Every structure is written in structure tokens, then in C-alpha cells.
XYZ file of N, CA and C in Angstrom:
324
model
N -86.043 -18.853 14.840
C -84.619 -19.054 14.992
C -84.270 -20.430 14.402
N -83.318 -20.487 13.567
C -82.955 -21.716 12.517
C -82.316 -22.830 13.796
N -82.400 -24.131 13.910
C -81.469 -24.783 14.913
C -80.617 -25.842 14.414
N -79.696 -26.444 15.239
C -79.369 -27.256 14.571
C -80.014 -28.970 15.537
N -80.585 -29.714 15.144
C -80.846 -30.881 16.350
C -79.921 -31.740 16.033
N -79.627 -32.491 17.231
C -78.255 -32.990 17.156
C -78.264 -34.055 18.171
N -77.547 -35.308 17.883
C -77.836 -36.500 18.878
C -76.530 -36.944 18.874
N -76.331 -37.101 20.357
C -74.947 -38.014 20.624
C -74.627 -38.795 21.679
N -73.701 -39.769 21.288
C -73.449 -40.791 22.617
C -72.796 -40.256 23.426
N -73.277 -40.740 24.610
C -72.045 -40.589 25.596
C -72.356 -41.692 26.837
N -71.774 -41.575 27.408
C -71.992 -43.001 28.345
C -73.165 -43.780 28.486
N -73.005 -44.285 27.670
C -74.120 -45.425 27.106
C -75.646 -44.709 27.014
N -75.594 -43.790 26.700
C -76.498 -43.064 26.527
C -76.816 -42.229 24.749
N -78.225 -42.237 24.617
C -77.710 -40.989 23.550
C -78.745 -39.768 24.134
N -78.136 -39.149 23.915
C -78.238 -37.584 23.809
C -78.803 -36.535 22.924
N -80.128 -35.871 23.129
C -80.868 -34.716 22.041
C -80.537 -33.802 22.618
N -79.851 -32.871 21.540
C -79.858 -31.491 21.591
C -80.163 -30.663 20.898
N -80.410 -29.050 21.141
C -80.855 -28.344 20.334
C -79.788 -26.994 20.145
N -79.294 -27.143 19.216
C -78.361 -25.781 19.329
C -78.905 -24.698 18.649
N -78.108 -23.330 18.720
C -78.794 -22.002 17.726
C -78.400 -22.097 16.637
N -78.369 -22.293 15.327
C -77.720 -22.478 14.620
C -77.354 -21.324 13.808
N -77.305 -19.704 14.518
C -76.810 -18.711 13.980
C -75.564 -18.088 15.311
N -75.499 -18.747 16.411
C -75.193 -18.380 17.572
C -73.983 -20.020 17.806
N -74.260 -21.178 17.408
C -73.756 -22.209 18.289
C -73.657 -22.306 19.557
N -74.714 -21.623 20.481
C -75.255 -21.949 21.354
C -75.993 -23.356 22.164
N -75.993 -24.259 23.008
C -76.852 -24.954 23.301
C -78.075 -24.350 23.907
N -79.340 -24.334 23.068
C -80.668 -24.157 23.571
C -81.580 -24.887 24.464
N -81.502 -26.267 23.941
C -82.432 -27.097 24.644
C -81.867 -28.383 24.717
N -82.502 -29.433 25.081
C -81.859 -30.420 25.326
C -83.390 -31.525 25.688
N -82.746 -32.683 25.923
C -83.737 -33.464 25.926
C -83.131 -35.131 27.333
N -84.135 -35.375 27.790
C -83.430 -36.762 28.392
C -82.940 -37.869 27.643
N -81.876 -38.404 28.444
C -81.108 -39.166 27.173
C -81.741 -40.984 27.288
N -81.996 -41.610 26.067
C -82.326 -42.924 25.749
C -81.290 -43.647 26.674
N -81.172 -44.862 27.157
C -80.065 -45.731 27.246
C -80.105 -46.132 25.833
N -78.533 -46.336 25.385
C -78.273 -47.761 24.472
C -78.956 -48.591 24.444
N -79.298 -49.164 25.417
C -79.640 -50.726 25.461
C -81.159 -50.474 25.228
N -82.347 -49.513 24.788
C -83.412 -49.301 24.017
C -83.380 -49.201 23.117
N -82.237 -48.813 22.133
C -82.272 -48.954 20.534
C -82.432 -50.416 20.199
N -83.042 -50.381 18.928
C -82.721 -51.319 18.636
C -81.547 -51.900 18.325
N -81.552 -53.272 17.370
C -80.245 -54.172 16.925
C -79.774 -53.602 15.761
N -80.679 -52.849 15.020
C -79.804 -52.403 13.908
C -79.311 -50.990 14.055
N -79.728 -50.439 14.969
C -79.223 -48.945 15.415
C -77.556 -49.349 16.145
N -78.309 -50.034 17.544
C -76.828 -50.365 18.062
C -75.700 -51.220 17.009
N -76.348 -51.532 16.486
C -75.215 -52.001 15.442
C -74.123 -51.199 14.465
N -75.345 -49.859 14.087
C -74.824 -49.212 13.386
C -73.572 -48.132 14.369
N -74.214 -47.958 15.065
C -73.019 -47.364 16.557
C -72.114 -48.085 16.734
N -72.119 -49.350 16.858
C -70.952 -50.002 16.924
C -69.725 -49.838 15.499
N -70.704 -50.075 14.407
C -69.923 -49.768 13.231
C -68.909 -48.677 13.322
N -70.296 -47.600 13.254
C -69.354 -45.879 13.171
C -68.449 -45.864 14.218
N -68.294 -46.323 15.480
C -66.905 -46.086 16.280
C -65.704 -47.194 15.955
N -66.043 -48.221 14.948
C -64.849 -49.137 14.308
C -64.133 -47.999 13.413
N -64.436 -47.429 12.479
C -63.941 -47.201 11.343
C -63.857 -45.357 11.794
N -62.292 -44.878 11.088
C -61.864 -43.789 11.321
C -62.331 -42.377 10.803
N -63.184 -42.174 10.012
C -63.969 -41.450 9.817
C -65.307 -40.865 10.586
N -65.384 -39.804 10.557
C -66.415 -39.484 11.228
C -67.429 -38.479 10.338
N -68.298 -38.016 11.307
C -69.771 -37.640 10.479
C -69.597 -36.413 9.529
N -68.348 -35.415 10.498
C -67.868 -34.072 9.874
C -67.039 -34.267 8.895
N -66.521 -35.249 8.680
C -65.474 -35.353 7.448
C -66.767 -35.737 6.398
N -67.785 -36.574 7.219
C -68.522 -36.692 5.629
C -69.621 -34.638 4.735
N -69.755 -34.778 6.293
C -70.275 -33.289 5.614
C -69.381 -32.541 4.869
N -67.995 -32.563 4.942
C -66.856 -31.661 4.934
C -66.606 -32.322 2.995
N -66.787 -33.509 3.051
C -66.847 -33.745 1.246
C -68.184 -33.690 0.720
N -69.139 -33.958 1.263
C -70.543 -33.422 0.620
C -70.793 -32.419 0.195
N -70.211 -31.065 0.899
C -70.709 -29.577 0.743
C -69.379 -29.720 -0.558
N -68.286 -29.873 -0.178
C -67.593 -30.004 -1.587
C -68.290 -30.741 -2.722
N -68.496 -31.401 -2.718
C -68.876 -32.330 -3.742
C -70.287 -31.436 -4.635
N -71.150 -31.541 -3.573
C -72.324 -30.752 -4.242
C -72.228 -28.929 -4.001
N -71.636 -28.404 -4.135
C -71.381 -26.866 -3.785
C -72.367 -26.352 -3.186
N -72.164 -26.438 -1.548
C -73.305 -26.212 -0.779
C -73.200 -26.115 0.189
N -73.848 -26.115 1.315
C -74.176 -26.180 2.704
C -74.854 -27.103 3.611
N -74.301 -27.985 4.067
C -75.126 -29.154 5.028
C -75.733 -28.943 5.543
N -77.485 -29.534 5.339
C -78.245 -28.895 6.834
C -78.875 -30.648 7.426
N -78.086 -31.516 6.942
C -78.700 -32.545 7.623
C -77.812 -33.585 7.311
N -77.222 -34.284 8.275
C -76.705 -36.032 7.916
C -76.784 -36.955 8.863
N -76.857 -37.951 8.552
C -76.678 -39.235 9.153
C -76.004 -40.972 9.112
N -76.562 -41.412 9.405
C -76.214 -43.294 9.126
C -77.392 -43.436 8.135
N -76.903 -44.382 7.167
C -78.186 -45.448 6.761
C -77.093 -46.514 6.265
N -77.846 -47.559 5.919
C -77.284 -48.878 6.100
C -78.214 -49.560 4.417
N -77.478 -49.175 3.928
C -78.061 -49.845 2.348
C -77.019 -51.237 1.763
N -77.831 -52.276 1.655
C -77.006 -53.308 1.117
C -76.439 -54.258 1.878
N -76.200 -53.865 3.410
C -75.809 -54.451 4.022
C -73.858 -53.266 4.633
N -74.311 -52.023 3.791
C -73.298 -51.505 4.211
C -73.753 -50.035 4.650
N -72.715 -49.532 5.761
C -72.787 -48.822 5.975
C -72.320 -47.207 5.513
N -73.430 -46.311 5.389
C -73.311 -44.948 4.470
C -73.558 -43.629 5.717
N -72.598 -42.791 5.207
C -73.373 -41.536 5.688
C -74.136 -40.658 4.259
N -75.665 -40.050 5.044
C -76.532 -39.653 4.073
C -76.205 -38.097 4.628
N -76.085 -37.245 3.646
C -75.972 -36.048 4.106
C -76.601 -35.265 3.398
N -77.625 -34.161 3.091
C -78.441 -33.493 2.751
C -77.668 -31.970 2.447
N -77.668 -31.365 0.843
C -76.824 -30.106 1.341
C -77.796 -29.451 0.186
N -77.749 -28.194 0.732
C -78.718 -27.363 0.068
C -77.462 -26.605 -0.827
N -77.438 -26.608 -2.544
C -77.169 -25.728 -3.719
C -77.753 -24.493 -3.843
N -77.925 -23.702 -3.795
C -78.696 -22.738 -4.583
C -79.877 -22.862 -4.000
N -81.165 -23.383 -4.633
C -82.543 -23.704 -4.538
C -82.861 -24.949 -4.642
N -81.848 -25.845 -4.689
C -81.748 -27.148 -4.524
C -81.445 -27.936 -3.466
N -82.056 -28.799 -3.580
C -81.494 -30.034 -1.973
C -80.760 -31.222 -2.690
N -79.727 -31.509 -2.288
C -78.821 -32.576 -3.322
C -78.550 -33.757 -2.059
N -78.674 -34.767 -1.962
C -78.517 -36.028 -1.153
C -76.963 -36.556 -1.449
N -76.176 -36.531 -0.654
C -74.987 -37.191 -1.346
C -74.861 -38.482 -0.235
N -74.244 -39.631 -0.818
C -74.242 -40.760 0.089
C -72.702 -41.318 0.050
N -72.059 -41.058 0.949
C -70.636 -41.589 1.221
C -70.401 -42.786 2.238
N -69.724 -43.947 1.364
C -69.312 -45.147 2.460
C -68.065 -44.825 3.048
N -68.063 -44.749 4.112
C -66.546 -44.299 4.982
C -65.327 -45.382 4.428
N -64.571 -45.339 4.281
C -62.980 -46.441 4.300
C -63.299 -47.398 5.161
N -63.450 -48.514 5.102
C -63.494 -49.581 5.848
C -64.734 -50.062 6.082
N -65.852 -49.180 5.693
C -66.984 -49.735 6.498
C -67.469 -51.085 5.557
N -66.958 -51.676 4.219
C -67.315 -52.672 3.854
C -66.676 -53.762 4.386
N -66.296 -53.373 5.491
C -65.079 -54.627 5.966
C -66.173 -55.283 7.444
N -67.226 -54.084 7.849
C -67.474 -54.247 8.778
C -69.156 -54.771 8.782
């Protein structure tokens, strides 16, 4: 069964999950980290992504445009000193990497 894994904050916590990814079901799940165990450049980058008005689905939402495809993976990375979402979308028989800096995040 294909899934989707998936991590999110929520009260100072983050959060693993496992959804169906033919169903959007929640399957599994996992105990959640505190914040305050990431590191400085993680929490940093969390702090970033909730400054600036963009979020993770708008970046998938121009990736699969961009590369004519289907997202099966994105995230944060932090190149240069700025912050990117990396999103992974499968073409055809291809895997294409597209890297988008949100609006503002060079400010931050």
C-alpha cells in the first residue's frame, strides 16, 4: 500500500504520520518530538516557514505545474543562507527536483 509520511507541528510538538495514500486515510502515527529537541537550524527553519505566507501546498501546487507531474515528496532546505522548498515530482519515468524560494523568505 503506497503512503504518504507526513510531519507536523502542533503544540510545540512535531508530529509523524502515516496516511494511505490511495484512501487519505490516517494509518499510523508515531510519538511526537518536543520542539525544543530539534536542533537550531531546524527550529529556525520553523520559525522561518510560519513568518512568510506561503505554504508547503502552494509549493507542490507550482512544482507539479512547472515540471508536468505529480509530487511524491517536499520539504525545507536552507541553501545559501536562504530558505527553499525542495519538492520531488515524478514526469513520466522521471524524477525532476524543483526548488522554490517562497516571497519573502530572503528577507528572513
Amino acid at each position: 500500500m503506497p503512503v504518504y509520511r507526513v510531519k507536523t507541528l502542533h503544540n510545540d510538538r512535531i508530529w509523524r504520520h502515516t496516511i494511505n495514500a490511495a484512501t487519505g486515510e490516517l494509518v499510523g502515527g508515531e510519538a511526537a518530538l518536543p520542539l525544543a529537541e530539534l536542533d537550531l537550524d531546524d527550529r529556525s527553519n520553523l520559525a522561518a516557514l510560519g513568518a512568510i505566507k506561503h505554504r508547503l501546498a502552494d509549493a507542490v501546487h507550482v512544482a507539479e505545474r512547472a515540471a508536468s507531474g505529480k509530487a511524491i515528496s517536499g520539504g525545507l532546505v536552507r541553501e545559501r543562507g536562504r530558505l527553499n522548498f525542495a519538492i520531488v515530482v515524478i514526469s513520466g519515468d522521471n524524477l525532476k527536483e524543483v526548488i522554490l524560494e517562497p516571497p519573502g523568505a530572503r528577507a528572513k
